[in-house]
mmCIF file of C-alpha atoms in Angstrom:
data_model
loop_
_atom_site.group_PDB
_atom_site.id
_atom_site.type_symbol
_atom_site.label_atom_id
_atom_site.label_comp_id
_atom_site.label_asym_id
_atom_site.label_seq_id
_atom_site.Cartn_x
_atom_site.Cartn_y
_atom_site.Cartn_z
ATOM 1 C CA UNK O 23 12.298 1.576 -8.836
ATOM 2 C CA UNK O 24 15.968 1.168 -7.722
ATOM 3 C CA UNK O 25 18.159 -1.430 -6.490
ATOM 4 C CA UNK O 26 21.839 -1.780 -6.012
ATOM 5 C CA UNK O 27 21.675 -5.651 -6.383
ATOM 6 C CA UNK O 28 22.207 -6.617 -10.036
ATOM 7 C CA UNK O 29 20.274 -6.230 -13.289
ATOM 8 C CA UNK O 30 17.657 -8.748 -12.334
ATOM 9 C CA UNK O 31 16.494 -6.500 -9.308
ATOM 10 C CA UNK O 32 16.570 -3.188 -11.315
ATOM 11 C CA UNK O 33 20.018 -1.987 -12.158
ATOM 12 C CA UNK O 34 23.263 -1.720 -10.356
ATOM 13 C CA UNK O 35 26.038 -4.360 -9.390
ATOM 14 C CA UNK O 36 26.086 -7.471 -7.505
ATOM 15 C CA UNK O 37 24.389 -11.168 -7.501
ATOM 16 C CA UNK O 38 20.961 -11.473 -5.873
ATOM 17 C CA UNK O 39 21.926 -15.337 -5.535
ATOM 18 C CA UNK O 40 24.022 -14.407 -2.722
ATOM 19 C CA UNK O 41 21.331 -13.230 -0.406
ATOM 20 C CA UNK O 42 20.697 -15.173 2.834
ATOM 21 C CA UNK O 43 20.223 -11.992 5.072
ATOM 22 C CA UNK O 44 17.800 -9.326 4.797
ATOM 23 C CA UNK O 45 16.730 -6.189 6.894
ATOM 24 C CA UNK O 46 13.305 -4.918 5.966
ATOM 25 C CA UNK O 47 12.918 -1.050 6.699
ATOM 26 C CA UNK O 48 9.417 -1.114 5.109
ATOM 27 C CA UNK O 49 6.367 -2.987 6.478
ATOM 28 C CA UNK O 50 5.219 -3.568 2.606
ATOM 29 C CA UNK O 51 8.762 -5.334 1.841
ATOM 30 C CA UNK O 52 8.274 -7.475 4.846
ATOM 31 C CA UNK O 53 4.830 -8.488 4.007
ATOM 32 C CA UNK O 54 6.021 -9.046 0.503
ATOM 33 C CA UNK O 55 8.713 -11.140 1.278
ATOM 34 C CA UNK O 56 6.856 -13.214 3.937
ATOM 35 C CA UNK O 57 4.291 -13.792 1.389
ATOM 36 C CA UNK O 58 6.649 -15.130 -1.230
ATOM 37 C CA UNK O 59 7.816 -17.589 1.567
ATOM 38 C CA UNK O 60 10.899 -15.790 2.490
ATOM 39 C CA UNK O 61 10.323 -15.248 5.874
ATOM 40 C CA UNK O 62 13.646 -17.445 6.531
ATOM 41 C CA UNK O 63 15.663 -14.362 4.977
ATOM 42 C CA UNK O 64 14.272 -11.653 6.996
ATOM 43 C CA UNK O 65 16.809 -11.003 9.873
ATOM 44 C CA UNK O 66 15.598 -7.472 10.885
ATOM 45 C CA UNK O 67 12.236 -5.330 10.620
ATOM 46 C CA UNK O 68 10.931 -1.946 11.970
ATOM 47 C CA UNK O 69 9.074 -1.868 14.851
ATOM 48 C CA UNK O 70 5.911 -1.244 12.679
ATOM 49 C CA UNK O 71 6.469 -4.841 10.957
ATOM 50 C CA UNK O 72 4.457 -7.549 12.946
ATOM 51 C CA UNK O 73 7.241 -10.079 12.557
ATOM 52 C CA UNK O 74 9.009 -11.611 15.267
ATOM 53 C CA UNK O 75 12.617 -10.496 14.211
ATOM 54 C CA UNK O 76 15.137 -7.772 15.701
ATOM 55 C CA UNK O 77 13.552 -4.625 15.459
ATOM 56 C CA UNK O 78 15.952 -1.851 14.191
ATOM 57 C CA UNK O 79 13.845 1.185 14.579
ATOM 58 C CA UNK O 80 11.177 3.104 12.719
ATOM 59 C CA UNK O 81 10.864 3.233 9.149
ATOM 60 C CA UNK O 82 12.074 6.643 8.757
ATOM 61 C CA UNK O 83 14.418 6.571 11.465
ATOM 62 C CA UNK O 84 16.220 3.251 11.701
ATOM 63 C CA UNK O 85 19.009 2.313 13.892
ATOM 64 C CA UNK O 86 22.029 2.234 12.017
ATOM 65 C CA UNK O 87 24.186 0.635 14.344
ATOM 66 C CA UNK O 88 21.914 -2.222 15.377
ATOM 67 C CA UNK O 89 21.184 -2.803 11.617
ATOM 68 C CA UNK O 90 25.235 -3.137 11.154
ATOM 69 C CA UNK O 91 25.240 -5.564 13.911
ATOM 70 C CA UNK O 92 22.824 -7.767 11.639
ATOM 71 C CA UNK O 93 25.277 -7.831 8.838
ATOM 72 C CA UNK O 94 22.597 -7.985 6.097
ATOM 73 C CA UNK O 95 23.510 -8.881 2.521
ATOM 74 C CA UNK O 96 20.261 -6.728 1.451
ATOM 75 C CA UNK O 97 18.210 -3.998 2.938
ATOM 76 C CA UNK O 98 14.793 -3.113 1.746
ATOM 77 C CA UNK O 99 13.143 0.094 1.562
ATOM 78 C CA UNK O 100 10.040 1.743 0.045
ATOM 79 C CA UNK O 101 8.304 4.947 -0.744
ATOM 80 C CA UNK O 102 9.625 8.318 -1.758
ATOM 81 C CA UNK O 103 9.523 9.319 2.223
ATOM 82 C CA UNK O 104 12.349 6.376 2.514
ATOM 83 C CA UNK O 105 14.492 7.750 -0.251
ATOM 84 C CA UNK O 106 16.957 9.623 2.359
ATOM 85 C CA UNK O 107 17.317 6.361 4.101
ATOM 86 C CA UNK O 108 18.019 4.534 0.837
ATOM 87 C CA UNK O 109 20.547 6.990 0.082
ATOM 88 C CA UNK O 110 22.226 6.946 3.587
ATOM 89 C CA UNK O 111 22.359 3.038 3.438
ATOM 90 C CA UNK O 112 23.772 3.089 0.038
ATOM 91 C CA UNK O 113 26.340 5.679 0.926
ATOM 92 C CA UNK O 114 27.307 3.041 3.933
ATOM 93 C CA UNK O 115 28.125 0.443 1.608
ATOM 94 C CA UNK O 116 24.763 -1.358 1.896
ATOM 95 C CA UNK O 117 22.812 -3.125 -1.274
ATOM 96 C CA UNK O 118 19.658 -1.615 -1.221
ATOM 97 C CA UNK O 119 16.104 -2.651 -2.944
ATOM 98 C CA UNK O 120 13.944 0.642 -2.966
ATOM 99 C CA UNK O 121 10.691 0.467 -4.894
ATOM 100 C CA UNK O 122 8.284 3.345 -5.042
ATOM 101 C CA UNK O 123 5.094 2.118 -6.831
ATOM 102 C CA UNK O 124 2.165 4.777 -7.228
ATOM 103 C CA UNK O 125 -0.173 2.965 -8.885
ATOM 104 C CA UNK O 126 -1.830 -0.281 -8.657
ATOM 105 C CA UNK O 127 0.222 -1.865 -11.555
ATOM 106 C CA UNK O 128 3.352 -0.683 -10.070
ATOM 107 C CA UNK O 129 2.663 -2.190 -6.813
ATOM 108 C CA UNK O 130 1.905 -5.656 -8.446
ATOM 109 C CA UNK O 131 4.958 -5.301 -10.493
ATOM 110 C CA UNK O 132 7.210 -4.568 -7.133
ATOM 111 C CA UNK O 133 6.305 -7.968 -6.352
ATOM 112 C CA UNK O 134 8.390 -9.471 -8.912
ATOM 113 C CA UNK O 135 10.868 -6.764 -8.471
ATOM 114 C CA UNK O 136 11.462 -7.685 -4.636
ATOM 115 C CA UNK O 137 11.414 -11.317 -5.631
ATOM 116 C CA UNK O 138 14.466 -10.868 -7.944
ATOM 117 C CA UNK O 139 16.293 -8.984 -5.241
ATOM 118 C CA UNK O 140 16.220 -11.485 -2.546
ATOM 119 C CA UNK O 141 17.247 -14.322 -5.017
ATOM 120 C CA UNK O 142 13.344 -15.783 -5.394
ATOM 121 C CA UNK O 143 12.779 -14.777 -8.609
ATOM 122 C CA UNK O 144 10.035 -17.510 -9.405
ATOM 123 C CA UNK O 145 8.362 -16.799 -6.207
ATOM 124 C CA UNK O 146 8.121 -13.075 -6.994
ATOM 125 C CA UNK O 147 6.900 -13.937 -10.360
ATOM 126 C CA UNK O 148 4.272 -15.946 -8.783
ATOM 127 C CA UNK O 149 3.143 -13.519 -6.231
ATOM 128 C CA UNK O 150 2.551 -10.865 -9.253
ATOM 129 C CA UNK O 151 0.648 -13.237 -11.206
ATOM 130 C CA UNK O 152 -1.286 -14.306 -8.396
ATOM 131 C CA UNK O 153 -2.255 -10.646 -7.695
ATOM 132 C CA UNK O 154 -3.236 -9.989 -11.124
ATOM 133 C CA UNK O 155 -5.541 -12.917 -11.287
ATOM 134 C CA UNK O 156 -7.585 -11.467 -7.931
ATOM 135 C CA UNK O 157 -7.589 -8.180 -9.138
ATOM 136 C CA UNK O 158 -9.040 -9.603 -12.556
ATOM 137 C CA UNK O 159 -11.508 -12.000 -10.765
ATOM 138 C CA UNK O 160 -13.026 -8.762 -8.815
ATOM 139 C CA UNK O 161 -13.350 -6.458 -11.829
ATOM 140 C CA UNK O 162 -15.412 -9.413 -13.740
ATOM 141 C CA UNK O 163 -17.917 -9.841 -10.915
ATOM 142 C CA UNK O 164 -18.590 -6.034 -9.976
ATOM 143 C CA UNK O 165 -20.521 -3.812 -12.359
ATOM 144 C CA UNK O 166 -19.320 -2.017 -15.424
ATOM 145 C CA UNK O 167 -18.634 1.648 -15.245
ATOM 146 C CA UNK O 168 -21.628 3.912 -15.038
ATOM 147 C CA UNK O 169 -23.201 5.241 -18.106
ATOM 148 C CA UNK O 170 -24.940 8.719 -17.350
ATOM 149 C CA UNK O 171 -26.917 8.190 -20.773
ATOM 150 C CA UNK O 172 -28.253 4.878 -19.724
ATOM 151 C CA UNK O 173 -29.340 6.170 -16.348
ATOM 152 C CA UNK O 174 -27.029 3.490 -14.714
ATOM 153 C CA UNK O 175 -25.128 6.008 -12.576
ATOM 154 C CA UNK O 176 -25.893 4.230 -9.273
ATOM 155 C CA UNK O 177 -24.159 0.982 -10.540
ATOM 156 C CA UNK O 178 -20.767 2.301 -9.026
ATOM 157 C CA UNK O 179 -21.370 4.012 -5.785
ATOM 158 C CA UNK O 180 -19.387 6.982 -5.023
ATOM 159 C CA UNK O 181 -16.662 6.531 -2.411
ATOM 160 C CA UNK O 182 -14.537 8.838 -0.107
ATOM 161 C CA UNK O 183 -11.492 6.980 1.341
ATOM 162 C CA UNK O 184 -9.979 9.005 4.318
ATOM 163 C CA UNK O 185 -6.223 8.396 4.788
ATOM 164 C CA UNK O 186 -5.640 10.790 7.452
ATOM 165 C CA UNK O 187 -8.260 12.634 9.946
ATOM 166 C CA UNK O 188 -6.124 15.825 10.940
ATOM 167 C CA UNK O 189 -6.586 17.460 8.472
ATOM 168 C CA UNK O 190 -9.098 15.214 6.435
ATOM 169 C CA UNK O 191 -6.787 13.811 3.693
ATOM 170 C CA UNK O 192 -8.317 11.789 0.604
ATOM 171 C CA UNK O 193 -6.312 8.808 -0.124
ATOM 172 C CA UNK O 194 -4.160 8.948 -3.549
ATOM 173 C CA UNK O 195 -1.522 6.697 -5.320
ATOM 174 C CA UNK O 196 -3.177 3.311 -5.885
ATOM 175 C CA UNK O 197 -6.280 3.892 -4.000
ATOM 176 C CA UNK O 198 -8.456 5.328 -6.611
ATOM 177 C CA UNK O 199 -7.624 2.397 -8.991
ATOM 178 C CA UNK O 200 -8.353 -0.014 -6.031
ATOM 179 C CA UNK O 201 -11.972 1.573 -5.539
ATOM 180 C CA UNK O 202 -12.433 1.153 -9.384
ATOM 181 C CA UNK O 203 -11.422 -2.328 -9.332
ATOM 182 C CA UNK O 204 -13.646 -2.868 -6.425
ATOM 183 C CA UNK O 205 -16.641 -1.450 -8.489
ATOM 184 C CA UNK O 206 -16.489 2.196 -7.083
ATOM 185 C CA UNK O 207 -16.170 5.680 -8.535
ATOM 186 C CA UNK O 208 -13.425 7.758 -6.876
ATOM 187 C CA UNK O 209 -13.657 11.453 -7.735
ATOM 188 C CA UNK O 210 -11.617 12.865 -4.857
ATOM 189 C CA UNK O 211 -7.847 12.250 -6.320
ATOM 190 C CA UNK O 212 -6.143 10.964 -9.661
ATOM 191 C CA UNK O 213 -4.517 7.325 -9.541
ATOM 192 C CA UNK O 214 -0.972 8.377 -9.101
ATOM 193 C CA UNK O 215 -1.368 11.341 -7.361
ATOM 194 C CA UNK O 216 -0.251 11.884 -3.632
ATOM 195 C CA UNK O 217 -2.980 12.203 -1.120
ATOM 196 C CA UNK O 218 -4.609 15.521 -0.552
ATOM 197 C CA UNK O 219 -6.136 17.613 1.863
ATOM 198 C CA UNK O 220 -10.136 17.710 1.234
ATOM 199 C CA UNK O 221 -12.874 19.978 2.574
ATOM 200 C CA UNK O 222 -16.195 19.274 4.047
ATOM 201 C CA UNK O 223 -17.799 21.045 1.204
ATOM 202 C CA UNK O 224 -15.751 18.977 -1.420
ATOM 203 C CA UNK O 225 -17.004 15.741 0.062
ATOM 204 C CA UNK O 226 -20.551 16.700 0.677
ATOM 205 C CA UNK O 227 -20.916 17.806 -2.962
ATOM 206 C CA UNK O 228 -19.569 14.328 -4.172
ATOM 207 C CA UNK O 229 -22.263 12.682 -2.026
ATOM 208 C CA UNK O 230 -20.525 9.513 -1.357
ATOM 209 C CA UNK O 231 -22.318 6.589 -0.636
ATOM 210 C CA UNK O 232 -19.590 4.708 1.165
ATOM 211 C CA UNK O 233 -16.893 6.392 3.510
ATOM 212 C CA UNK O 234 -13.878 4.250 4.177
ATOM 213 C CA UNK O 235 -11.825 5.381 6.939
ATOM 214 C CA UNK O 236 -8.246 3.726 6.906
ATOM 215 C CA UNK O 237 -5.805 6.614 8.758
ATOM 216 C CA UNK O 238 -2.461 5.710 8.794
ATOM 217 C CA UNK O 239 -0.933 4.092 11.445
ATOM 218 C CA UNK O 240 -4.155 3.415 13.272
ATOM 219 C CA UNK O 241 -4.701 -0.278 12.106
ATOM 220 C CA UNK O 242 -8.680 -0.757 12.341
ATOM 221 C CA UNK O 243 -8.757 1.496 15.457
ATOM 222 C CA UNK O 244 -9.935 4.544 13.941
ATOM 223 C CA UNK O 245 -12.970 6.391 15.288
ATOM 224 C CA UNK O 246 -16.129 5.489 13.115
ATOM 225 C CA UNK O 247 -17.675 8.798 14.367
ATOM 226 C CA UNK O 248 -15.256 11.001 13.214
ATOM 227 C CA UNK O 249 -17.278 12.242 10.306
ATOM 228 C CA UNK O 250 -20.193 13.047 12.577
ATOM 229 C CA UNK O 251 -18.147 14.483 15.032
ATOM 230 C CA UNK O 252 -16.726 16.991 12.720
ATOM 231 C CA UNK O 253 -20.415 17.930 11.497
ATOM 232 C CA UNK O 254 -20.134 16.446 7.993
ATOM 233 C CA UNK O 255 -23.679 15.984 6.544
ATOM 234 C CA UNK O 256 -23.337 12.710 4.678
ATOM 235 C CA UNK O 257 -25.958 9.945 3.819
ATOM 236 C CA UNK O 258 -23.171 7.197 3.685
ATOM 237 C CA UNK O 259 -22.120 3.914 5.109
ATOM 238 C CA UNK O 260 -19.094 4.519 7.147
ATOM 239 C CA UNK O 261 -16.571 1.811 7.674
ATOM 240 C CA UNK O 262 -13.155 1.344 9.509
ATOM 241 C CA UNK O 263 -10.586 -0.679 7.565
ATOM 242 C CA UNK O 264 -7.120 -2.116 9.007
ATOM 243 C CA UNK O 265 -4.939 0.587 7.265
ATOM 244 C CA UNK O 266 -2.760 -2.037 5.833
ATOM 245 C CA UNK O 267 -5.710 -3.190 3.452
ATOM 246 C CA UNK O 268 -5.314 0.101 1.571
ATOM 247 C CA UNK O 269 -2.164 2.042 2.366
ATOM 248 C CA UNK O 270 0.549 -0.752 2.178
ATOM 249 C CA UNK O 271 1.555 -1.644 -1.063
ATOM 250 C CA UNK O 272 2.270 -5.321 -0.334
ATOM 251 C CA UNK O 273 -0.218 -8.383 -0.788
ATOM 252 C CA UNK O 274 -2.529 -6.882 1.747
ATOM 253 C CA UNK O 275 -3.809 -4.465 -0.957
ATOM 254 C CA UNK O 276 -5.394 -7.569 -2.925
ATOM 255 C CA UNK O 277 -7.440 -8.432 0.418
ATOM 256 C CA UNK O 278 -8.312 -4.704 0.316
ATOM 257 C CA UNK O 279 -9.717 -4.844 -3.307
ATOM 258 C CA UNK O 280 -11.681 -8.030 -2.228
ATOM 259 C CA UNK O 281 -12.929 -6.274 1.044
ATOM 260 C CA UNK O 282 -14.047 -3.355 -0.842
ATOM 261 C CA UNK O 283 -15.969 -5.234 -3.576
ATOM 262 C CA UNK O 284 -17.645 -7.125 -0.783
ATOM 263 C CA UNK O 285 -18.849 -3.786 1.042
ATOM 264 C CA UNK O 286 -20.047 -2.211 -2.350
ATOM 265 C CA UNK O 287 -21.552 -4.907 -4.083
ATOM 266 C CA UNK O 288 -22.091 -7.748 -1.513
ATOM 267 C CA UNK O 289 -20.365 -11.190 -1.107
#
């Protein structure tokens, strides 16, 4: 994680206590700041953020002139894909809080990092602590890992999570751990690794019991018939989820863990 907002935020110079005006160039940062009660700090967001604030462009193509008009004390970015945006903002003299979580624990830790950066460290810590409690509560309710020697392979259903459809991409980063926390088995990508393209043969050989379609940028409007339209032969329940529930490293991810657990094992 990178920040130019003081040691409390993750290194650099400055004081996070001076933050009164924040522009968020990442929907995950917008959702996280809002979840810690910091909507009053947000003066600008992206066109992808469902918050009634001045829009300063997309998360990969911000309007720097419009951003300058807002005169922010801090700009928030996220993900390696925004590294160039972060560097451009830093070169222009802005204080930037940038996080790149790739594992579930790192997502939870980023809530506290962002809280420190915007001057609300207690709220950020509370959000992180609550996230850990929710994950642990789900893990306590779902079956233990399957043990083939005990013939209990069905305790944890195999799950295929599709982040993109053309070409088909199995979700990576924190999603394998989200599936595991929800009581599923995910053989398609290792935790912390980027999403990867998969073939029909690979998915069919894994014989998933559940397919989660959460195509990036589609919300909950992805086509549930996309697998059948490809001719994939799967004996699986197909679920379309709002992509924010799995793709966004914000508190929405906790809703995703709980939603998957209910799908796999019932309420």
